[in-house]
Amino acid sequence: MDLLDSMKVYVLAVEKGSLSAAAAACGISATMAGNHLRTLEKRLGMQLLQRTTRRQHLTAFGEDYYARCKEILRLVAETDVQAQNLQLAPAGKLRITAPLTFGAEALMPAMAAYLERYPDVSIDVSLSDRVADLVEEGFEAAIRIGQLPDSLLIARPLAPYRLMICAAPDYLARRGTPRHPAELSRHECLSFSPAALAHWRLTGEDGVCSVPISGRLQVNHGQALRVAALHGMGIVLQPAFLLETDVRAGRLVQLFPAHALPSRPLNVVYLPDRYRSPKLRSFVDFLVERFS
């Protein structure tokens, strides 16, 4: 007899209180249900149920075996569902959220390739620097920058969020090019917020240099800071993906390329039970492939 079928009969016999009830649930005869139980007990060499004419009792081993059978049957059913989902093409609307600058400058260019690869998926993207609640707000995935707090979310790491310090040639011609990080304290430094204005940390051959910086302009938008730097308003510290194109074109000059700047973790997170969805799985795998 099939072992999984015998386990299913046994579990139903325990839950419904009798072999006859289990037989009815499985669509087999009471005799066949009894054969399944005897096959299990013979295979195990242990009695599972103590039966009388009026009622049945689980043995100590039978109780433990019941719990294990339930878990095995659950895993088998889950694997079957997963296999079926893998055969389905990703389709439907996918709601995700991402930080403003990363979403606009890195995620959006990548979406063309994703949508071309999966023509039956549509994406609703919400860009915000606040941390959204995936359950309450109905998002299936979120891209998060920085250390993740403990939670029930599953996280897949992407490439670390690298930073770059740049200034426009016009600004450097007027104010001079700083040769050492310590000289930044004498320059106009463009900042994302007053909190980000305190110190910039750079690591070089001479160790870590934490530079107090100041500036008259703070903007809570990375692209706006890039534009300010392009117009010669000061020195900017922003993600490399936002500034690299301007550096290659000569519109900005990278400062201190030999120094390392702090990087921040970048992850895509999602709820554990959502990953069975082909559209979400395809999106997460695409991000890992694109931003690894």
PDB file of C-alpha atoms in Angstrom:
ATOM      1  CA  MET A   1       0.000   0.000   0.000  1.00  0.00           C
ATOM      2  CA  ASP A   2       1.080   3.570  -0.637  1.00  0.00           C
ATOM      3  CA  LEU A   3       2.697   4.951   2.515  1.00  0.00           C
ATOM      4  CA  LEU A   4       1.287   8.462   2.097  1.00  0.00           C
ATOM      5  CA  ASP A   5      -2.232   7.092   1.593  1.00  0.00           C
ATOM      6  CA  SER A   6      -1.861   5.049   4.771  1.00  0.00           C
ATOM      7  CA  MET A   7      -0.667   8.121   6.665  1.00  0.00           C
ATOM      8  CA  LYS A   8      -3.665  10.105   5.387  1.00  0.00           C
ATOM      9  CA  VAL A   9      -6.077   7.365   6.583  1.00  0.00           C
ATOM     10  CA  TYR A  10      -4.388   7.267   9.968  1.00  0.00           C
ATOM     11  CA  VAL A  11      -4.524  11.061  10.420  1.00  0.00           C
ATOM     12  CA  LEU A  12      -8.213  11.125   9.498  1.00  0.00           C
ATOM     13  CA  ALA A  13      -8.944   8.226  11.839  1.00  0.00           C
ATOM     14  CA  VAL A  14      -7.396  10.180  14.706  1.00  0.00           C
ATOM     15  CA  GLU A  15      -9.154  13.438  13.833  1.00  0.00           C
ATOM     16  CA  LYS A  16     -12.575  11.960  13.076  1.00  0.00           C
ATOM     17  CA  GLY A  17     -12.521   9.458  15.922  1.00  0.00           C
ATOM     18  CA  SER A  18     -12.907   6.192  14.014  1.00  0.00           C
ATOM     19  CA  LEU A  19     -11.654   4.164  11.071  1.00  0.00           C
ATOM     20  CA  SER A  20     -15.115   4.057   9.538  1.00  0.00           C
ATOM     21  CA  ALA A  21     -15.293   7.865   9.509  1.00  0.00           C
ATOM     22  CA  ALA A  22     -11.813   8.026   7.959  1.00  0.00           C
ATOM     23  CA  ALA A  23     -12.878   5.489   5.344  1.00  0.00           C
ATOM     24  CA  ALA A  24     -15.926   7.573   4.422  1.00  0.00           C
ATOM     25  CA  ALA A  25     -13.769  10.703   4.127  1.00  0.00           C
ATOM     26  CA  CYS A  26     -11.329   8.895   1.828  1.00  0.00           C
ATOM     27  CA  GLY A  27     -14.017   7.166  -0.209  1.00  0.00           C
ATOM     28  CA  ILE A  28     -12.823   3.665   0.656  1.00  0.00           C
ATOM     29  CA  SER A  29     -14.290   0.753   2.593  1.00  0.00           C
ATOM     30  CA  ALA A  30     -13.854   0.336   6.351  1.00  0.00           C
ATOM     31  CA  THR A  31     -11.955  -2.892   5.633  1.00  0.00           C
ATOM     32  CA  MET A  32      -9.501  -1.054   3.397  1.00  0.00           C
ATOM     33  CA  ALA A  33      -9.035   1.631   6.063  1.00  0.00           C
ATOM     34  CA  GLY A  34      -8.217  -1.112   8.578  1.00  0.00           C
ATOM     35  CA  ASN A  35      -5.707  -2.596   6.142  1.00  0.00           C
ATOM     36  CA  HIS A  36      -3.976   0.781   5.861  1.00  0.00           C
ATOM     37  CA  LEU A  37      -3.673   1.012   9.641  1.00  0.00           C
ATOM     38  CA  ARG A  38      -2.373  -2.558   9.989  1.00  0.00           C
ATOM     39  CA  THR A  39       0.163  -1.920   7.225  1.00  0.00           C
ATOM     40  CA  LEU A  40       1.487   1.098   9.100  1.00  0.00           C
ATOM     41  CA  GLU A  41       1.705  -0.729  12.415  1.00  0.00           C
ATOM     42  CA  LYS A  42       3.442  -3.704  10.798  1.00  0.00           C
ATOM     43  CA  ARG A  43       5.927  -1.417   9.043  1.00  0.00           C
ATOM     44  CA  LEU A  44       6.684   0.471  12.245  1.00  0.00           C
ATOM     45  CA  GLY A  45       6.564  -2.517  14.570  1.00  0.00           C
ATOM     46  CA  MET A  46       4.535  -0.364  16.956  1.00  0.00           C
ATOM     47  CA  GLN A  47       0.855  -0.131  17.849  1.00  0.00           C
ATOM     48  CA  LEU A  48      -0.698   3.222  16.938  1.00  0.00           C
ATOM     49  CA  LEU A  49      -4.288   2.857  18.120  1.00  0.00           C
ATOM     50  CA  GLN A  50      -5.830   0.842  20.935  1.00  0.00           C
ATOM     51  CA  ARG A  51      -9.330  -0.019  19.718  1.00  0.00           C
ATOM     52  CA  THR A  52     -12.383  -1.353  21.557  1.00  0.00           C
ATOM     53  CA  THR A  53     -15.901  -1.885  20.297  1.00  0.00           C
ATOM     54  CA  ARG A  54     -16.905   1.569  21.557  1.00  0.00           C
ATOM     55  CA  ARG A  55     -13.871   3.850  21.174  1.00  0.00           C
ATOM     56  CA  GLN A  56     -10.236   4.155  20.199  1.00  0.00           C
ATOM     57  CA  HIS A  57      -7.248   5.553  22.074  1.00  0.00           C
ATOM     58  CA  LEU A  58      -3.931   6.793  20.764  1.00  0.00           C
ATOM     59  CA  THR A  59      -0.857   5.061  22.144  1.00  0.00           C
ATOM     60  CA  ALA A  60       2.005   7.286  23.285  1.00  0.00           C
ATOM     61  CA  PHE A  61       3.895   6.440  20.094  1.00  0.00           C
ATOM     62  CA  GLY A  62       0.715   6.858  18.051  1.00  0.00           C
ATOM     63  CA  GLU A  63       0.290  10.418  19.297  1.00  0.00           C
ATOM     64  CA  ASP A  64       3.826  11.355  18.272  1.00  0.00           C
ATOM     65  CA  TYR A  65       3.448   9.580  14.921  1.00  0.00           C
ATOM     66  CA  TYR A  66       0.187  11.438  14.253  1.00  0.00           C
ATOM     67  CA  ALA A  67       1.951  14.801  14.635  1.00  0.00           C
ATOM     68  CA  ARG A  68       4.756  13.713  12.311  1.00  0.00           C
ATOM     69  CA  CYS A  69       2.321  12.387   9.709  1.00  0.00           C
ATOM     70  CA  LYS A  70       0.454  15.712   9.690  1.00  0.00           C
ATOM     71  CA  GLU A  71       3.689  17.602   9.080  1.00  0.00           C
ATOM     72  CA  ILE A  72       4.778  15.220   6.317  1.00  0.00           C
ATOM     73  CA  LEU A  73       1.418  15.474   4.558  1.00  0.00           C
ATOM     74  CA  ARG A  74       1.501  19.274   4.875  1.00  0.00           C
ATOM     75  CA  LEU A  75       4.958  19.440   3.287  1.00  0.00           C
ATOM     76  CA  VAL A  76       3.916  17.127   0.464  1.00  0.00           C
ATOM     77  CA  ALA A  77       0.834  19.242  -0.264  1.00  0.00           C
ATOM     78  CA  GLU A  78       2.879  22.442  -0.150  1.00  0.00           C
ATOM     79  CA  THR A  79       5.465  20.996  -2.535  1.00  0.00           C
ATOM     80  CA  ASP A  80       2.716  19.969  -4.941  1.00  0.00           C
ATOM     81  CA  VAL A  81       1.317  23.514  -4.923  1.00  0.00           C
ATOM     82  CA  GLN A  82       4.782  24.967  -5.448  1.00  0.00           C
ATOM     83  CA  ALA A  83       5.393  22.647  -8.403  1.00  0.00           C
ATOM     84  CA  GLN A  84       2.068  23.659  -9.934  1.00  0.00           C
ATOM     85  CA  ASN A  85       2.855  27.351  -9.466  1.00  0.00           C
ATOM     86  CA  LEU A  86       6.246  26.921 -11.140  1.00  0.00           C
ATOM     87  CA  GLN A  87       4.442  25.737 -14.241  1.00  0.00           C
ATOM     88  CA  LEU A  88       2.336  28.903 -14.349  1.00  0.00           C
ATOM     89  CA  ALA A  89       3.597  31.977 -16.149  1.00  0.00           C
ATOM     90  CA  PRO A  90       3.869  35.118 -13.968  1.00  0.00           C
ATOM     91  CA  ALA A  91       0.772  37.255 -14.479  1.00  0.00           C
ATOM     92  CA  GLY A  92      -1.306  39.933 -12.771  1.00  0.00           C
ATOM     93  CA  LYS A  93      -0.637  43.202 -10.951  1.00  0.00           C
ATOM     94  CA  LEU A  94       2.362  43.420  -8.625  1.00  0.00           C
ATOM     95  CA  ARG A  95       2.412  46.201  -5.983  1.00  0.00           C
ATOM     96  CA  ILE A  96       5.845  47.202  -4.706  1.00  0.00           C
ATOM     97  CA  THR A  97       7.401  50.110  -2.836  1.00  0.00           C
ATOM     98  CA  ALA A  98      10.926  51.512  -3.041  1.00  0.00           C
ATOM     99  CA  PRO A  99      12.928  54.541  -1.823  1.00  0.00           C
ATOM    100  CA  LEU A 100      12.597  57.652  -3.955  1.00  0.00           C
ATOM    101  CA  THR A 101      16.083  57.996  -5.411  1.00  0.00           C
ATOM    102  CA  PHE A 102      16.754  54.295  -5.895  1.00  0.00           C
ATOM    103  CA  GLY A 103      13.311  53.792  -7.366  1.00  0.00           C
ATOM    104  CA  ALA A 104      13.553  56.651  -9.852  1.00  0.00           C
ATOM    105  CA  GLU A 105      17.188  56.255 -10.890  1.00  0.00           C
ATOM    106  CA  ALA A 106      17.924  52.525 -10.620  1.00  0.00           C
ATOM    107  CA  LEU A 107      14.683  50.569 -10.435  1.00  0.00           C
ATOM    108  CA  MET A 108      12.799  52.362 -13.212  1.00  0.00           C
ATOM    109  CA  PRO A 109      15.441  51.777 -15.911  1.00  0.00           C
ATOM    110  CA  ALA A 110      15.471  48.076 -14.973  1.00  0.00           C
ATOM    111  CA  MET A 111      11.695  47.739 -15.212  1.00  0.00           C
ATOM    112  CA  ALA A 112      11.773  47.916 -18.999  1.00  0.00           C
ATOM    113  CA  ALA A 113      13.701  44.645 -19.125  1.00  0.00           C
ATOM    114  CA  TYR A 114      11.439  43.002 -16.544  1.00  0.00           C
ATOM    115  CA  LEU A 115       8.199  43.966 -18.284  1.00  0.00           C
ATOM    116  CA  GLU A 116       9.561  42.800 -21.617  1.00  0.00           C
ATOM    117  CA  ARG A 117      10.495  39.441 -20.084  1.00  0.00           C
ATOM    118  CA  TYR A 118       7.097  39.017 -18.365  1.00  0.00           C
ATOM    119  CA  PRO A 119       4.457  40.597 -20.643  1.00  0.00           C
ATOM    120  CA  ASP A 120       1.507  39.409 -18.521  1.00  0.00           C
ATOM    121  CA  VAL A 121       2.662  41.252 -15.368  1.00  0.00           C
ATOM    122  CA  SER A 122       1.806  44.874 -14.598  1.00  0.00           C
ATOM    123  CA  ILE A 123       3.568  46.784 -11.809  1.00  0.00           C
ATOM    124  CA  ASP A 124       2.219  49.425  -9.439  1.00  0.00           C
ATOM    125  CA  VAL A 125       5.260  51.170  -7.892  1.00  0.00           C
ATOM    126  CA  SER A 126       5.008  53.501  -4.896  1.00  0.00           C
ATOM    127  CA  LEU A 127       8.146  55.584  -4.301  1.00  0.00           C
ATOM    128  CA  SER A 128       8.631  56.862  -0.762  1.00  0.00           C
ATOM    129  CA  ASP A 129      11.449  57.125   1.763  1.00  0.00           C
ATOM    130  CA  ARG A 130       9.187  56.072   4.615  1.00  0.00           C
ATOM    131  CA  VAL A 131       9.032  52.407   5.669  1.00  0.00           C
ATOM    132  CA  ALA A 132       5.709  51.032   4.447  1.00  0.00           C
ATOM    133  CA  ASP A 133       3.798  48.241   6.187  1.00  0.00           C
ATOM    134  CA  LEU A 134       3.465  45.510   3.572  1.00  0.00           C
ATOM    135  CA  VAL A 135       0.426  43.885   5.186  1.00  0.00           C
ATOM    136  CA  GLU A 136      -1.530  47.041   6.036  1.00  0.00           C
ATOM    137  CA  GLU A 137      -0.814  48.773   2.721  1.00  0.00           C
ATOM    138  CA  GLY A 138      -1.103  45.754   0.449  1.00  0.00           C
ATOM    139  CA  PHE A 139       2.427  45.708  -0.964  1.00  0.00           C
ATOM    140  CA  GLU A 140       3.875  42.397  -2.102  1.00  0.00           C
ATOM    141  CA  ALA A 141       7.515  43.497  -1.925  1.00  0.00           C
ATOM    142  CA  ALA A 142       9.616  46.421  -0.747  1.00  0.00           C
ATOM    143  CA  ILE A 143      13.167  47.544  -1.401  1.00  0.00           C
ATOM    144  CA  ARG A 144      14.847  48.670   1.804  1.00  0.00           C
ATOM    145  CA  ILE A 145      18.106  50.554   2.337  1.00  0.00           C
ATOM    146  CA  GLY A 146      19.995  50.143   5.617  1.00  0.00           C
ATOM    147  CA  GLN A 147      20.046  47.587   8.403  1.00  0.00           C
ATOM    148  CA  LEU A 148      16.796  45.649   8.669  1.00  0.00           C
ATOM    149  CA  PRO A 149      15.040  45.304  12.034  1.00  0.00           C
ATOM    150  CA  ASP A 150      13.965  41.872  13.198  1.00  0.00           C
ATOM    151  CA  SER A 151      10.677  40.950  11.542  1.00  0.00           C
ATOM    152  CA  LEU A 152       8.797  38.114   9.887  1.00  0.00           C
ATOM    153  CA  LEU A 153       9.745  39.420   6.437  1.00  0.00           C
ATOM    154  CA  ILE A 154      12.046  37.421   4.182  1.00  0.00           C
ATOM    155  CA  ALA A 155      15.010  39.466   2.890  1.00  0.00           C
ATOM    156  CA  ARG A 156      17.068  38.842  -0.250  1.00  0.00           C
ATOM    157  CA  PRO A 157      20.287  40.897  -0.321  1.00  0.00           C
ATOM    158  CA  LEU A 158      21.166  43.044  -3.315  1.00  0.00           C
ATOM    159  CA  ALA A 159      24.432  44.864  -4.009  1.00  0.00           C
ATOM    160  CA  PRO A 160      25.347  47.324  -1.220  1.00  0.00           C
ATOM    161  CA  TYR A 161      24.257  50.927  -1.687  1.00  0.00           C
ATOM    162  CA  ARG A 162      27.549  52.678  -2.658  1.00  0.00           C
ATOM    163  CA  LEU A 163      28.117  56.411  -2.235  1.00  0.00           C
ATOM    164  CA  MET A 164      30.195  58.923  -4.184  1.00  0.00           C
ATOM    165  CA  ILE A 165      31.413  62.486  -3.531  1.00  0.00           C
ATOM    166  CA  CYS A 166      31.312  64.821  -6.546  1.00  0.00           C
ATOM    167  CA  ALA A 167      31.337  68.452  -7.577  1.00  0.00           C
ATOM    168  CA  ALA A 168      30.920  70.348 -10.842  1.00  0.00           C
ATOM    169  CA  PRO A 169      34.061  71.605 -12.646  1.00  0.00           C
ATOM    170  CA  ASP A 170      32.686  75.154 -12.319  1.00  0.00           C
ATOM    171  CA  TYR A 171      32.471  74.880  -8.528  1.00  0.00           C
ATOM    172  CA  LEU A 172      35.992  73.450  -8.260  1.00  0.00           C
ATOM    173  CA  ALA A 173      37.359  76.203 -10.507  1.00  0.00           C
ATOM    174  CA  ARG A 174      35.858  78.842  -8.180  1.00  0.00           C
ATOM    175  CA  ARG A 175      36.513  77.237  -4.797  1.00  0.00           C
ATOM    176  CA  GLY A 176      39.452  74.942  -5.474  1.00  0.00           C
ATOM    177  CA  THR A 177      39.662  71.148  -5.490  1.00  0.00           C
ATOM    178  CA  PRO A 178      40.035  69.589  -2.015  1.00  0.00           C
ATOM    179  CA  ARG A 179      43.020  67.222  -1.941  1.00  0.00           C
ATOM    180  CA  HIS A 180      42.329  65.675   1.459  1.00  0.00           C
ATOM    181  CA  PRO A 181      38.955  64.859   3.073  1.00  0.00           C
ATOM    182  CA  ALA A 182      39.723  67.249   5.955  1.00  0.00           C
ATOM    183  CA  GLU A 183      39.476  70.156   3.492  1.00  0.00           C
ATOM    184  CA  LEU A 184      35.764  69.433   2.981  1.00  0.00           C
ATOM    185  CA  SER A 185      34.986  71.391   6.137  1.00  0.00           C
ATOM    186  CA  ARG A 186      35.912  74.588   4.238  1.00  0.00           C
ATOM    187  CA  HIS A 187      33.514  73.902   1.346  1.00  0.00           C
ATOM    188  CA  GLU A 188      29.810  74.209   0.608  1.00  0.00           C
ATOM    189  CA  CYS A 189      28.466  70.670   1.085  1.00  0.00           C
ATOM    190  CA  LEU A 190      25.039  69.784  -0.221  1.00  0.00           C
ATOM    191  CA  SER A 191      23.038  67.685   2.188  1.00  0.00           C
ATOM    192  CA  PHE A 192      19.968  65.477   2.096  1.00  0.00           C
ATOM    193  CA  SER A 193      18.879  66.733   5.537  1.00  0.00           C
ATOM    194  CA  PRO A 194      20.348  68.584   8.537  1.00  0.00           C
ATOM    195  CA  ALA A 195      20.994  65.206  10.198  1.00  0.00           C
ATOM    196  CA  ALA A 196      23.115  64.095   7.226  1.00  0.00           C
ATOM    197  CA  LEU A 197      25.096  67.335   7.394  1.00  0.00           C
ATOM    198  CA  ALA A 198      27.078  66.622  10.547  1.00  0.00           C
ATOM    199  CA  HIS A 199      29.970  64.411   9.382  1.00  0.00           C
ATOM    200  CA  TRP A 200      31.127  62.580   6.280  1.00  0.00           C
ATOM    201  CA  ARG A 201      33.320  59.525   6.925  1.00  0.00           C
ATOM    202  CA  LEU A 202      36.006  58.464   4.458  1.00  0.00           C
ATOM    203  CA  THR A 203      38.538  55.665   4.814  1.00  0.00           C
ATOM    204  CA  GLY A 204      41.935  55.902   3.147  1.00  0.00           C
ATOM    205  CA  GLU A 205      45.488  54.678   3.607  1.00  0.00           C
ATOM    206  CA  ASP A 206      45.817  56.908   6.663  1.00  0.00           C
ATOM    207  CA  GLY A 207      42.711  55.431   8.294  1.00  0.00           C
ATOM    208  CA  VAL A 208      39.222  56.776   8.898  1.00  0.00           C
ATOM    209  CA  CYS A 209      38.625  60.493   8.523  1.00  0.00           C
ATOM    210  CA  SER A 210      35.370  61.866   9.971  1.00  0.00           C
ATOM    211  CA  VAL A 211      34.923  65.357   8.555  1.00  0.00           C
ATOM    212  CA  PRO A 212      32.502  67.924   9.996  1.00  0.00           C
ATOM    213  CA  ILE A 213      30.835  69.569   7.012  1.00  0.00           C
ATOM    214  CA  SER A 214      28.479  72.467   6.519  1.00  0.00           C
ATOM    215  CA  GLY A 215      26.406  74.039   3.787  1.00  0.00           C
ATOM    216  CA  ARG A 216      23.513  76.367   3.185  1.00  0.00           C
ATOM    217  CA  LEU A 217      21.358  73.998   1.127  1.00  0.00           C
ATOM    218  CA  GLN A 218      19.528  70.876   2.275  1.00  0.00           C
ATOM    219  CA  VAL A 219      17.080  69.073  -0.016  1.00  0.00           C
ATOM    220  CA  ASN A 220      15.210  65.877   0.828  1.00  0.00           C
ATOM    221  CA  HIS A 221      15.517  64.528  -2.715  1.00  0.00           C
ATOM    222  CA  GLY A 222      18.589  62.916  -4.250  1.00  0.00           C
ATOM    223  CA  GLN A 223      17.873  64.026  -7.813  1.00  0.00           C
ATOM    224  CA  ALA A 224      17.447  67.642  -6.651  1.00  0.00           C
ATOM    225  CA  LEU A 225      20.841  67.480  -4.922  1.00  0.00           C
ATOM    226  CA  ARG A 226      22.393  66.148  -8.130  1.00  0.00           C
ATOM    227  CA  VAL A 227      20.944  69.090 -10.082  1.00  0.00           C
ATOM    228  CA  ALA A 228      22.245  71.527  -7.449  1.00  0.00           C
ATOM    229  CA  ALA A 229      25.715  70.014  -7.783  1.00  0.00           C
ATOM    230  CA  LEU A 230      25.530  70.237 -11.596  1.00  0.00           C
ATOM    231  CA  HIS A 231      24.792  73.959 -11.213  1.00  0.00           C
ATOM    232  CA  GLY A 232      27.927  74.478  -9.152  1.00  0.00           C
ATOM    233  CA  MET A 233      26.193  75.002  -5.819  1.00  0.00           C
ATOM    234  CA  GLY A 234      28.478  72.740  -3.818  1.00  0.00           C
ATOM    235  CA  ILE A 235      29.920  69.280  -3.177  1.00  0.00           C
ATOM    236  CA  VAL A 236      27.435  66.416  -3.065  1.00  0.00           C
ATOM    237  CA  LEU A 237      27.475  62.989  -1.392  1.00  0.00           C
ATOM    238  CA  GLN A 238      24.955  60.704  -3.094  1.00  0.00           C
ATOM    239  CA  PRO A 239      24.547  57.132  -4.379  1.00  0.00           C
ATOM    240  CA  ALA A 240      27.016  56.177  -7.101  1.00  0.00           C
ATOM    241  CA  PHE A 241      24.260  55.093  -9.512  1.00  0.00           C
ATOM    242  CA  LEU A 242      22.867  58.650  -9.394  1.00  0.00           C
ATOM    243  CA  LEU A 243      26.173  60.374 -10.221  1.00  0.00           C
ATOM    244  CA  GLU A 244      28.212  57.937 -12.341  1.00  0.00           C
ATOM    245  CA  THR A 245      26.719  59.001 -15.686  1.00  0.00           C
ATOM    246  CA  ASP A 246      27.551  62.670 -14.994  1.00  0.00           C
ATOM    247  CA  VAL A 247      31.090  61.723 -13.975  1.00  0.00           C
ATOM    248  CA  ARG A 248      31.636  59.761 -17.188  1.00  0.00           C
ATOM    249  CA  ALA A 249      30.270  62.713 -19.208  1.00  0.00           C
ATOM    250  CA  GLY A 250      32.522  65.214 -17.399  1.00  0.00           C
ATOM    251  CA  ARG A 251      29.598  67.162 -15.901  1.00  0.00           C
ATOM    252  CA  LEU A 252      30.763  66.175 -12.414  1.00  0.00           C
ATOM    253  CA  VAL A 253      34.178  65.318 -11.013  1.00  0.00           C
ATOM    254  CA  GLN A 254      34.540  62.496  -8.504  1.00  0.00           C
ATOM    255  CA  LEU A 255      36.482  63.518  -5.409  1.00  0.00           C
ATOM    256  CA  PHE A 256      38.630  61.171  -3.323  1.00  0.00           C
ATOM    257  CA  PRO A 257      38.200  58.078  -5.538  1.00  0.00           C
ATOM    258  CA  ALA A 258      40.927  56.291  -3.560  1.00  0.00           C
ATOM    259  CA  HIS A 259      38.944  56.665  -0.332  1.00  0.00           C
ATOM    260  CA  ALA A 260      36.164  54.293   0.678  1.00  0.00           C
ATOM    261  CA  LEU A 261      32.827  55.674   1.745  1.00  0.00           C
ATOM    262  CA  PRO A 262      30.384  53.807   4.003  1.00  0.00           C
ATOM    263  CA  SER A 263      28.059  51.525   2.055  1.00  0.00           C
ATOM    264  CA  ARG A 264      24.584  50.566   3.208  1.00  0.00           C
ATOM    265  CA  PRO A 265      22.836  47.215   2.852  1.00  0.00           C
ATOM    266  CA  LEU A 266      20.193  46.965   0.131  1.00  0.00           C
ATOM    267  CA  ASN A 267      17.511  44.268   0.329  1.00  0.00           C
ATOM    268  CA  VAL A 268      14.251  43.291  -1.269  1.00  0.00           C
ATOM    269  CA  VAL A 269      11.819  42.057   1.393  1.00  0.00           C
ATOM    270  CA  TYR A 270       8.510  40.219   1.212  1.00  0.00           C
ATOM    271  CA  LEU A 271       6.130  38.170   3.335  1.00  0.00           C
ATOM    272  CA  PRO A 272       6.973  34.440   3.570  1.00  0.00           C
ATOM    273  CA  ASP A 273       3.623  33.209   2.260  1.00  0.00           C
ATOM    274  CA  ARG A 274       3.718  35.469  -0.812  1.00  0.00           C
ATOM    275  CA  TYR A 275       6.789  33.898  -2.466  1.00  0.00           C
ATOM    276  CA  ARG A 276       4.681  31.087  -3.928  1.00  0.00           C
ATOM    277  CA  SER A 277       3.201  33.665  -6.284  1.00  0.00           C
ATOM    278  CA  PRO A 278       4.926  33.320  -9.695  1.00  0.00           C
ATOM    279  CA  LYS A 279       4.791  37.080 -10.339  1.00  0.00           C
ATOM    280  CA  LEU A 280       6.485  37.913  -7.012  1.00  0.00           C
ATOM    281  CA  ARG A 281       9.049  35.156  -7.377  1.00  0.00           C
ATOM    282  CA  SER A 282       9.901  36.337 -10.888  1.00  0.00           C
ATOM    283  CA  PHE A 283      10.312  39.925  -9.663  1.00  0.00           C
ATOM    284  CA  VAL A 284      12.525  39.032  -6.696  1.00  0.00           C
ATOM    285  CA  ASP A 285      14.704  36.763  -8.832  1.00  0.00           C
ATOM    286  CA  PHE A 286      14.991  39.521 -11.438  1.00  0.00           C
ATOM    287  CA  LEU A 287      16.155  42.059  -8.825  1.00  0.00           C
ATOM    288  CA  VAL A 288      18.756  39.635  -7.460  1.00  0.00           C
ATOM    289  CA  GLU A 289      19.989  39.007 -10.999  1.00  0.00           C
ATOM    290  CA  ARG A 290      20.030  42.708 -11.958  1.00  0.00           C
ATOM    291  CA  PHE A 291      21.397  44.240  -8.748  1.00  0.00           C
ATOM    292  CA  SER A 292      23.639  41.480  -7.406  1.00  0.00           C
TER     293      SER A 292
END
